[in-house]
Coordinates of C-alpha atoms in Angstrom, one line a residue:
Chain A
X159 CA 15.6 -82.9 -73.9
X160 CA 18.5 -83.7 -76.6
X161 CA 21.7 -81.8 -76.7
X162 CA 23.6 -81.6 -80.0
X163 CA 27.2 -82.4 -78.9
X164 CA 29.4 -81.2 -81.7
X165 CA 31.6 -84.4 -81.5
X166 CA 28.9 -87.1 -80.6
X167 CA 25.8 -85.4 -82.4
X168 CA 22.3 -85.3 -80.8
X169 CA 22.4 -87.1 -77.5
X170 CA 19.9 -87.8 -74.7
X171 CA 20.1 -85.4 -71.8
X172 CA 20.8 -88.4 -69.5
X173 CA 24.4 -88.7 -70.8
X174 CA 25.2 -85.1 -69.7
X175 CA 26.1 -83.6 -66.3
X176 CA 24.9 -80.2 -65.4
X177 CA 27.1 -77.7 -63.9
X178 CA 25.4 -74.2 -64.3
X179 CA 25.8 -70.7 -65.9
X180 CA 28.7 -70.0 -68.2
X181 CA 29.6 -67.4 -65.6
X182 CA 31.9 -70.1 -64.5
X183 CA 34.1 -69.2 -67.5
X184 CA 34.7 -65.7 -66.2
X185 CA 37.0 -66.5 -63.5
X186 CA 38.4 -63.6 -61.4
X187 CA 42.1 -63.1 -61.1
X188 CA 43.3 -65.3 -57.7
X189 CA 43.9 -62.0 -56.1
X190 CA 40.7 -60.2 -57.1
X191 CA 39.4 -60.0 -53.7
X192 CA 36.1 -61.2 -51.8
X193 CA 33.7 -59.3 -53.8
X194 CA 34.5 -60.3 -57.3
X195 CA 34.9 -64.0 -55.9
X196 CA 31.6 -63.9 -54.1
X197 CA 30.0 -62.4 -57.3
X198 CA 31.7 -65.2 -59.5
X199 CA 30.8 -68.2 -57.0
X200 CA 27.4 -67.1 -56.0
X201 CA 25.4 -64.5 -57.9
X202 CA 23.4 -65.4 -60.9
X203 CA 21.5 -63.7 -63.7
X204 CA 19.2 -66.6 -63.7
X205 CA 17.4 -65.7 -66.7
X206 CA 13.9 -66.7 -67.8
X207 CA 14.4 -67.4 -71.5
X208 CA 17.6 -67.7 -73.5
X209 CA 20.6 -68.9 -71.5
X210 CA 24.1 -70.1 -71.8
X211 CA 25.3 -73.0 -69.6
X212 CA 27.9 -75.8 -69.1
X213 CA 27.2 -79.3 -69.4
X214 CA 29.5 -82.1 -69.3
X215 CA 29.2 -84.9 -71.7
X216 CA 30.1 -87.5 -69.1
X217 CA 28.7 -90.7 -70.8
X218 CA 30.1 -89.6 -74.4
X219 CA 33.2 -87.7 -75.4
X220 CA 33.9 -86.5 -71.9
X221 CA 34.0 -82.7 -73.2
X222 CA 32.5 -79.8 -71.6
X223 CA 30.0 -78.0 -73.7
X224 CA 28.5 -74.5 -73.7
X225 CA 24.9 -74.9 -74.4
X226 CA 22.6 -72.4 -75.8
X227 CA 19.1 -73.1 -74.8
X228 CA 15.8 -71.5 -73.4
X229 CA 14.6 -72.0 -69.7
X230 CA 11.0 -71.5 -70.4
X231 CA 10.8 -73.6 -73.5
X232 CA 13.5 -76.0 -73.0
X233 CA 14.1 -75.6 -76.6
X234 CA 17.9 -76.2 -77.3
X235 CA 19.6 -73.8 -80.0
X236 CA 23.0 -75.2 -80.0
X237 CA 26.1 -76.4 -78.3
X238 CA 29.9 -75.8 -78.5
X239 CA 33.2 -77.1 -77.0
X240 CA 34.4 -75.2 -74.0
X241 CA 37.9 -76.1 -75.1
X242 CA 39.2 -73.1 -77.1
X243 CA 36.9 -70.4 -75.7
X244 CA 37.8 -67.7 -73.3
X245 CA 37.7 -69.5 -69.9
X246 CA 38.1 -73.0 -71.2
X247 CA 41.1 -75.2 -71.8
X248 CA 43.4 -73.9 -74.6
Chain B
X262 CA -18.1 -64.4 -41.4
X263 CA -16.8 -66.7 -38.4
X264 CA -16.7 -70.3 -39.7
X265 CA -18.0 -73.0 -37.0
X266 CA -19.7 -76.1 -36.9
X267 CA -22.8 -74.4 -35.9
X268 CA -22.4 -72.2 -39.2
X269 CA -22.0 -75.3 -41.3
X270 CA -25.3 -76.9 -40.0
X271 CA -27.3 -73.4 -40.2
X272 CA -26.2 -73.1 -43.9
X273 CA -27.1 -76.6 -44.4
X274 CA -30.7 -76.1 -43.3
X275 CA -31.1 -73.1 -45.3
X276 CA -29.8 -74.2 -48.8
X277 CA -26.3 -72.9 -48.4
X278 CA -27.6 -69.6 -49.5
X279 CA -25.7 -67.4 -46.7
X280 CA -22.1 -68.2 -47.9
X281 CA -20.4 -65.1 -49.1
X282 CA -17.0 -64.6 -51.2
X283 CA -14.0 -65.1 -48.8
X284 CA -12.3 -62.0 -49.9
X285 CA -12.8 -58.7 -51.6
X286 CA -11.4 -58.0 -54.9
X287 CA -10.2 -54.4 -54.5
X288 CA -8.8 -52.1 -57.2
X289 CA -5.2 -50.8 -56.2
X290 CA -5.1 -47.6 -54.3
X291 CA -2.6 -44.9 -55.2
X292 CA -0.4 -45.7 -52.2
X293 CA 0.1 -48.1 -49.4
X294 CA 2.6 -48.1 -46.3
X295 CA 3.4 -51.6 -47.2
X296 CA 3.3 -53.7 -50.6
X297 CA 3.9 -57.4 -50.7
X298 CA 4.9 -58.6 -53.9
X299 CA 3.6 -62.2 -54.3
X300 CA 0.2 -63.6 -53.5
X301 CA 1.3 -67.2 -52.6
X302 CA 1.5 -68.8 -49.3
X303 CA 4.7 -66.6 -48.0
X304 CA 3.2 -63.4 -49.3
X305 CA -0.4 -63.9 -47.9
X306 CA 1.0 -65.1 -44.5
X307 CA 3.3 -62.1 -44.5
X308 CA 0.3 -59.9 -44.9
X309 CA -1.8 -61.8 -42.5
X310 CA 0.9 -61.6 -39.7
X311 CA 1.8 -58.0 -40.4
X312 CA -1.7 -56.6 -39.9
X313 CA -2.6 -59.1 -37.2
X314 CA 0.7 -59.1 -35.1
X315 CA 2.5 -56.3 -36.0
X316 CA 1.1 -53.0 -37.4
X317 CA -2.2 -51.4 -38.2
X318 CA -1.2 -50.1 -41.5
X319 CA -2.4 -49.7 -45.1
X320 CA -1.0 -53.1 -46.7
X321 CA -1.6 -54.5 -50.2
X322 CA -0.4 -57.8 -51.5
X323 CA 0.3 -57.9 -55.6
X324 CA -0.2 -61.2 -57.3
X325 CA 0.5 -61.5 -61.1
X326 CA -2.2 -64.2 -61.6
X327 CA -4.7 -65.6 -58.8
X328 CA -4.0 -66.1 -55.2
X329 CA -2.1 -69.3 -54.2
X330 CA -1.9 -70.2 -58.0
X331 CA 2.0 -70.7 -57.7
X332 CA 4.0 -73.2 -55.5
X333 CA 1.7 -73.1 -52.6
X334 CA -0.9 -75.0 -54.8
X335 CA 1.8 -77.3 -56.5
X336 CA 3.9 -78.9 -53.7
X337 CA 3.4 -82.2 -51.9
X338 CA 2.2 -80.6 -48.3
X339 CA 4.5 -81.9 -46.0
X340 CA 5.3 -80.1 -42.6
X341 CA 8.2 -81.0 -40.4
X342 CA 11.2 -79.4 -38.6
X343 CA 13.9 -82.2 -38.9
X344 CA 16.9 -79.9 -39.7
X345 CA 20.4 -80.0 -38.3
X346 CA 22.0 -76.8 -38.3
X347 CA 21.7 -74.0 -35.8
X348 CA 20.7 -71.5 -38.6
X349 CA 17.8 -73.6 -39.8
X350 CA 16.3 -75.8 -36.9
X351 CA 14.9 -72.9 -34.5
X352 CA 13.2 -71.3 -37.5
X353 CA 11.5 -74.7 -38.7
X354 CA 10.5 -75.7 -35.4
X355 CA 8.9 -72.1 -35.0
X356 CA 7.2 -72.9 -38.2
X357 CA 5.9 -76.2 -36.9
X358 CA 4.7 -74.8 -33.5
X359 CA 2.6 -72.0 -35.7
X360 CA 1.2 -74.9 -37.8
X361 CA -0.2 -76.6 -34.7
X362 CA -2.2 -73.6 -33.8
X363 CA -2.9 -72.0 -37.3
X364 CA -6.4 -73.2 -37.7
X365 CA -7.6 -71.9 -34.5
X366 CA -5.4 -68.5 -35.2
X367 CA -7.0 -67.8 -38.6
X368 CA -10.4 -69.8 -38.2
X369 CA -10.1 -71.9 -41.2
X370 CA -9.8 -75.6 -41.9
X371 CA -6.4 -76.2 -43.3
X372 CA -6.8 -79.7 -42.3
X373 CA -3.3 -79.8 -40.3
X374 CA -2.6 -83.5 -40.1
X375 CA 0.4 -84.6 -37.7
X376 CA 0.5 -87.9 -39.1
X377 CA 4.3 -88.4 -38.4
X378 CA 7.2 -88.6 -40.8
X379 CA 10.1 -91.1 -40.9
X380 CA 13.6 -90.9 -42.9
X381 CA 14.5 -94.3 -43.6
X382 CA 18.0 -95.4 -42.5
X383 CA 20.2 -98.1 -44.5
X384 CA 23.6 -98.1 -42.9
X385 CA 25.3 -97.8 -39.5
X386 CA 26.9 -94.4 -40.7
X387 CA 23.3 -93.2 -41.6
X388 CA 21.9 -94.0 -38.2
X389 CA 24.8 -92.1 -36.7
X390 CA 24.2 -89.2 -38.7
X391 CA 20.4 -89.3 -38.0
X392 CA 21.2 -89.8 -34.2
X393 CA 22.9 -86.5 -34.5
X394 CA 20.2 -84.7 -36.4
X395 CA 17.7 -86.2 -33.8
X396 CA 19.5 -84.8 -31.1
X397 CA 20.0 -81.4 -32.6
X398 CA 16.2 -81.3 -33.2
X399 CA 15.7 -82.2 -29.5
X400 CA 18.1 -79.6 -28.3
X401 CA 16.2 -77.1 -30.3
X402 CA 12.8 -78.0 -28.7
X403 CA 11.7 -80.2 -31.5
X404 CA 10.8 -83.9 -31.2
X405 CA 12.8 -86.9 -32.7
X406 CA 12.9 -90.6 -32.1
X407 CA 15.0 -93.2 -33.6
X408 CA 13.2 -96.3 -34.5
X409 CA 14.5 -99.8 -35.1
X410 CA 13.9 -102.0 -38.3
X411 CA 11.3 -103.9 -36.3
X412 CA 9.6 -100.8 -35.3
X413 CA 9.5 -99.8 -39.0
X414 CA 8.3 -103.0 -40.0
X415 CA 5.3 -103.0 -37.7
X416 CA 4.3 -99.7 -39.3
X417 CA 4.6 -100.6 -42.9
X418 CA 5.2 -104.4 -43.3
X419 CA 4.9 -104.4 -47.0
X420 CA 8.3 -102.2 -47.4
X421 CA 11.2 -104.1 -49.3
X422 CA 13.3 -104.3 -46.1
X423 CA 15.9 -106.6 -47.7
X424 CA 16.7 -104.4 -51.0
X425 CA 20.1 -105.6 -51.8
X426 CA 21.6 -101.9 -52.1
X427 CA 19.5 -100.1 -49.5
X428 CA 18.3 -102.7 -47.0
X429 CA 16.2 -100.7 -44.3
X430 CA 17.6 -100.7 -40.7
X431 CA 15.6 -98.3 -39.0
X432 CA 14.4 -94.5 -39.3
X433 CA 14.4 -91.2 -37.6
X434 CA 11.0 -90.1 -36.8
X435 CA 9.1 -87.0 -36.1
X436 CA 5.6 -87.5 -34.9
X437 CA 4.8 -84.0 -34.8
X438 CA 5.4 -83.7 -38.7
X439 CA 2.7 -84.4 -41.1
X440 CA 0.5 -83.0 -43.9
X441 CA -1.6 -79.8 -44.5
X442 CA -4.1 -79.1 -47.2
X443 CA -2.0 -76.8 -49.2
X444 CA -4.6 -74.7 -51.1
X445 CA -6.3 -74.0 -47.7
X446 CA -3.2 -72.4 -46.3
X447 CA -3.3 -69.9 -49.1
X448 CA -7.1 -69.4 -48.7
X449 CA -7.0 -69.1 -44.8
X450 CA -4.2 -66.5 -44.8
X451 CA -5.9 -64.7 -47.7
X452 CA -9.5 -64.4 -45.7
X453 CA -7.6 -63.5 -42.3
X454 CA -5.5 -60.8 -44.2
X455 CA -8.5 -59.3 -46.0
X456 CA -10.7 -59.2 -42.8
X457 CA -7.9 -57.1 -41.3
X458 CA -8.1 -54.6 -44.2
X459 CA -5.3 -55.8 -46.5
X460 CA -6.2 -55.3 -50.2
X461 CA -5.4 -58.5 -52.1
X462 CA -5.0 -57.5 -55.7
X463 CA -4.8 -60.1 -58.3
X464 CA -3.8 -59.9 -62.0
X465 CA -1.4 -57.4 -60.9
X466 CA 2.1 -58.3 -62.3
X467 CA 5.2 -56.0 -61.0
X468 CA 7.0 -54.9 -64.2
X469 CA 9.6 -52.3 -62.6
X470 CA 10.6 -50.6 -59.3
X471 CA 10.5 -47.0 -58.7
X472 CA 13.9 -46.2 -56.8
X473 CA 14.8 -42.8 -56.2
X474 CA 18.0 -41.7 -54.2
X475 CA 18.6 -45.4 -53.1
X476 CA 15.2 -45.3 -51.8
X477 CA 12.0 -47.6 -52.9
X478 CA 9.2 -45.3 -54.0
X479 CA 6.7 -47.9 -55.4
X480 CA 6.3 -50.4 -58.0
X481 CA 5.3 -50.2 -61.7
X482 CA 2.6 -52.9 -62.3
X483 CA 0.4 -53.9 -65.0
X484 CA -2.5 -51.9 -63.2
X485 CA -0.5 -48.7 -63.3
X486 CA 2.1 -47.3 -60.5
X487 CA 1.5 -48.1 -57.0
X488 CA 3.4 -45.9 -54.4
X489 CA 4.8 -47.6 -51.2
X490 CA 6.7 -46.7 -48.0
X491 CA 8.0 -50.5 -47.9
X492 CA 8.2 -53.2 -50.6
X493 CA 8.5 -56.8 -49.5
X494 CA 9.1 -59.4 -52.2
X495 CA 8.0 -62.9 -51.8
X496 CA 7.9 -64.5 -55.0
X497 CA 10.0 -67.6 -54.7
X498 CA 10.4 -69.3 -58.1
X499 CA 10.7 -65.8 -60.0
X500 CA 12.9 -64.1 -57.4
X501 CA 15.5 -63.5 -59.8
X502 CA 13.2 -61.8 -62.4
X503 CA 11.5 -59.5 -59.9
X504 CA 14.8 -58.5 -58.0
X505 CA 16.1 -57.8 -61.3
X506 CA 14.1 -54.6 -61.5
X507 CA 16.2 -53.4 -58.7
X508 CA 19.4 -54.1 -60.3
X509 CA 20.0 -57.3 -58.2
X510 CA 21.6 -60.6 -59.0
X511 CA 20.7 -63.4 -56.6
X512 CA 22.6 -66.3 -55.0
X513 CA 19.7 -68.3 -56.6
X514 CA 19.2 -70.4 -59.6
X515 CA 15.5 -71.3 -60.9
X516 CA 15.1 -75.3 -61.0
X517 CA 11.9 -77.4 -61.9
X518 CA 10.8 -80.1 -59.5
X519 CA 8.2 -82.6 -60.3
X520 CA 5.5 -84.1 -58.1
X521 CA 3.4 -87.2 -58.7
X522 CA -0.1 -88.4 -57.9
X523 CA -1.4 -92.1 -58.2
X524 CA -5.0 -93.2 -58.8
X525 CA -6.8 -93.2 -55.3
X526 CA -5.9 -96.4 -53.4
X527 CA -7.0 -98.0 -50.2
X528 CA -5.4 -96.7 -47.1
X529 CA -1.8 -97.9 -47.1
X530 CA 0.5 -95.1 -45.6
X531 CA -0.7 -93.3 -42.7
X532 CA 2.2 -91.2 -42.4
X533 CA 4.9 -89.3 -44.5
X534 CA 7.9 -91.5 -45.7
X535 CA 11.2 -90.5 -47.0
X536 CA 13.7 -92.8 -49.1
X537 CA 16.6 -90.3 -49.4
X538 CA 19.1 -92.9 -50.6
X539 CA 16.6 -93.8 -53.5
X540 CA 15.5 -90.0 -54.3
X541 CA 11.8 -90.9 -53.4
X542 CA 9.4 -89.7 -50.8
X543 CA 5.9 -90.3 -50.5
X544 CA 2.4 -89.9 -48.6
X545 CA -1.2 -90.9 -49.1
X546 CA -3.9 -88.2 -49.6
X547 CA -7.1 -88.3 -47.7
X548 CA -8.7 -89.1 -51.2
X549 CA -6.4 -92.3 -51.3
X550 CA -3.7 -91.2 -53.9
X551 CA 0.0 -91.6 -53.3
X552 CA 1.5 -88.4 -53.4
X553 CA 5.1 -88.5 -54.3
X554 CA 8.3 -86.9 -55.6
X555 CA 12.2 -87.3 -55.9
X556 CA 14.8 -84.9 -57.0
X557 CA 14.9 -81.7 -59.1
X558 CA 15.6 -82.2 -62.7
X559 CA 18.9 -80.6 -62.3
X560 CA 19.1 -77.9 -64.7
X561 CA 17.9 -74.2 -64.7
X562 CA 14.4 -74.1 -65.8
X563 CA 11.3 -72.0 -65.5
X564 CA 9.2 -74.4 -67.8
X565 CA 6.5 -75.6 -64.7
X566 CA 7.0 -78.9 -66.4
X567 CA 9.8 -81.5 -66.3
X568 CA 11.5 -84.2 -68.3
X569 CA 11.0 -87.9 -68.5
X570 CA 14.3 -89.0 -67.0
X571 CA 13.5 -87.7 -63.6
X572 CA 9.9 -89.5 -63.8
X573 CA 11.7 -92.6 -64.5
X574 CA 14.1 -92.1 -61.8
X575 CA 11.3 -91.3 -59.2
X576 CA 9.4 -94.4 -60.2
X577 CA 12.6 -96.6 -59.9
X578 CA 13.0 -95.2 -56.4
X579 CA 9.3 -96.1 -55.5
X580 CA 9.5 -99.6 -57.0
X581 CA 12.7 -100.2 -54.9
X582 CA 11.1 -99.2 -51.6
X583 CA 7.7 -100.5 -52.1
X584 CA 7.2 -102.9 -54.8
X585 CA 3.5 -102.9 -54.3
X586 CA 3.6 -99.6 -56.2
X587 CA 4.2 -101.2 -59.4
X588 CA 0.3 -102.2 -59.9
X589 CA -0.7 -98.5 -59.3
X590 CA -1.3 -96.2 -62.0
X591 CA 0.0 -92.7 -62.3
X592 CA -3.0 -90.0 -62.3
X593 CA -0.9 -87.1 -62.9
X594 CA 2.6 -85.5 -62.8
X595 CA 3.4 -81.5 -62.8
X596 CA 6.3 -79.4 -62.0
X597 CA 7.0 -76.1 -59.9
X598 CA 9.9 -73.7 -60.1
X599 CA 12.2 -73.9 -57.1
X600 CA 14.4 -71.1 -56.1
X601 CA 17.5 -73.0 -55.5
X602 CA 20.0 -71.0 -53.2
X603 CA 23.7 -71.6 -53.2
X604 CA 23.6 -73.3 -50.0
X605 CA 20.1 -74.8 -49.9
X606 CA 19.0 -72.7 -47.2
X607 CA 16.7 -69.4 -47.6
X608 CA 17.1 -65.6 -47.5
X609 CA 14.9 -63.1 -45.6
X610 CA 16.7 -60.0 -45.5
X611 CA 17.0 -56.1 -46.3
X612 CA 18.5 -55.1 -49.8
X613 CA 20.9 -52.5 -50.6
X614 CA 17.7 -50.3 -51.5
X615 CA 16.0 -48.5 -48.5
X616 CA 12.7 -50.0 -47.9
X617 CA 13.1 -52.9 -50.3
X618 CA 12.9 -56.4 -48.5
X619 CA 13.5 -59.7 -50.0
X620 CA 11.9 -63.4 -48.9
X621 CA 13.1 -66.1 -51.1
X622 CA 15.6 -69.1 -51.8
X623 CA 13.5 -71.5 -50.4
X624 CA 14.6 -74.5 -52.4
X625 CA 11.9 -77.3 -52.3
X626 CA 11.1 -76.8 -48.8
X627 CA 8.9 -73.7 -48.8
X628 CA 5.8 -75.1 -48.0
X629 CA 6.6 -76.2 -44.4
X630 CA 8.4 -72.8 -43.8
X631 CA 5.1 -70.7 -44.7
X632 CA 3.8 -69.9 -41.3
X633 CA 7.5 -68.9 -39.9
X634 CA 8.5 -67.2 -43.3
X635 CA 5.5 -64.8 -43.0
X636 CA 6.0 -64.1 -39.3
X637 CA 9.8 -63.5 -39.8
X638 CA 9.3 -61.3 -43.0
X639 CA 6.6 -59.3 -41.3
X640 CA 8.7 -59.0 -38.3
X641 CA 11.6 -57.6 -40.5
X642 CA 9.3 -55.2 -42.5
X643 CA 7.8 -53.8 -39.3
X644 CA 10.9 -53.5 -36.9
X645 CA 13.8 -53.5 -39.6
X646 CA 15.4 -56.1 -37.8
X647 CA 15.3 -60.0 -38.0
X648 CA 13.1 -62.3 -36.0
X649 CA 15.3 -64.1 -33.8
X650 CA 14.8 -67.3 -35.7
X651 CA 15.8 -65.9 -38.9
X652 CA 18.9 -64.2 -38.1
X653 CA 21.2 -66.3 -40.2
X654 CA 19.2 -65.8 -43.4
X655 CA 21.2 -63.2 -44.8
X656 CA 22.4 -62.1 -48.1
X657 CA 25.9 -61.4 -47.0
X658 CA 26.4 -64.9 -45.5
X659 CA 27.9 -66.1 -48.7
X660 CA 30.3 -63.5 -48.8
X661 CA 31.3 -64.0 -45.5
X662 CA 31.6 -67.9 -45.6
X663 CA 28.7 -68.3 -43.3
X664 CA 26.7 -70.8 -45.4
X665 CA 23.8 -72.7 -44.0
X666 CA 24.5 -75.8 -46.1
X667 CA 22.6 -78.9 -44.7
X668 CA 23.7 -81.4 -47.3
X669 CA 27.3 -80.1 -47.5
X670 CA 27.4 -79.8 -51.1
X671 CA 29.0 -76.3 -51.5
X672 CA 27.7 -73.8 -53.6
X673 CA 26.1 -76.1 -56.4
X674 CA 22.2 -75.2 -56.3
X675 CA 21.3 -78.4 -58.3
X676 CA 22.8 -80.7 -55.7
X677 CA 20.9 -79.3 -52.7

């Protein structure tokens, strides 16, 4: 797998650390209560097919990426910097 | 037909003309008391124990492909009960005890071989941790033994004992652990269930669930609607897909785990060995192939095939532990899809839908759990309460902070 980093170009999957679904960007308010936090931390759609998930370009630009890819074919459609997205660093 | 040595001799003398198909191939009926979704090891074991131990009822197993065509046919066949935590160890020890009596119980040769498993130790801290684990196992009725470096050397003198990073300083051993012929487990349970009247329905994929007033009424399938009073889902690897039909999001991600077999070699490893620090474990099949594996690939996947970086990583682990492996050629590699749960432990529980039950989240350890998983799921389906060894495997443990996190990694499925 090669991930097209917006800053570094297409790079080998080994340069990246995987985090998980982009659900992590939709963080509930600190006082939202146990239910929304349980949902945020633990429950996943886990789709078979297209998905958006978070990868850290550890051995490259040290940026978090939101990668659009396919969990069945391993095809990668694109990647964007998390910085600037809702839930990312502004 | 009951299998026996006499039967084999009688068939040999008469040209093997008396063997019959091992199970029927029935069409689905309009309604059942129990539907088990998933004709893999866990689903078939559930149907078998439900029919044998708990209920005389109308039971069907629905399988989207062929029986035993999923992870029960793709794993590395290891059985063991070397867990630490109270939520896990009694369950896995129950499973190991069921393995020990399984072949007599279902009258099928599953080649259960208690050849022993060792977990290698490389540091004093690791020896402390394994001592604690061994004590935990013994307290729960399992067997555990701490081996010295010399004891390991007498078993496997060709290991690399003086690796600069991970010198071998001993091992935790469970002599009752071992391997089982994985396909035969599925076939034995399938035959046992079929003999007790369970309909095993293949090429029948669940495409929807009919839920009315918060109660399950049956499942939509590629072979039409099938009604049911109770539905149990045991489809690890595809759990999120199937439970989405009931509107559920699960504390599970699907990940790919690869496995490897070398060409056939002369007898080298008579047990099972894990090199956790190097992300490598290995045993040798009766045909002589080294059966080995390592970590999951680490990103969500439903592809049933992995990528090359993990193959390289596993090969490096193998070379570090046993340099002799360098001359062996790899025969094949494959991948299976794991239900990786948020704490690395499974779920056997009711759902918010009355009559709908779930069994999954087995991570990469589902095979060894097959008998107890089937027994406990059948117990839950029949009695509506969890078996005493499976009381911790609840959905709400994540909400309540009662995680069973053997590795202490937190809610990060790809690290378990």
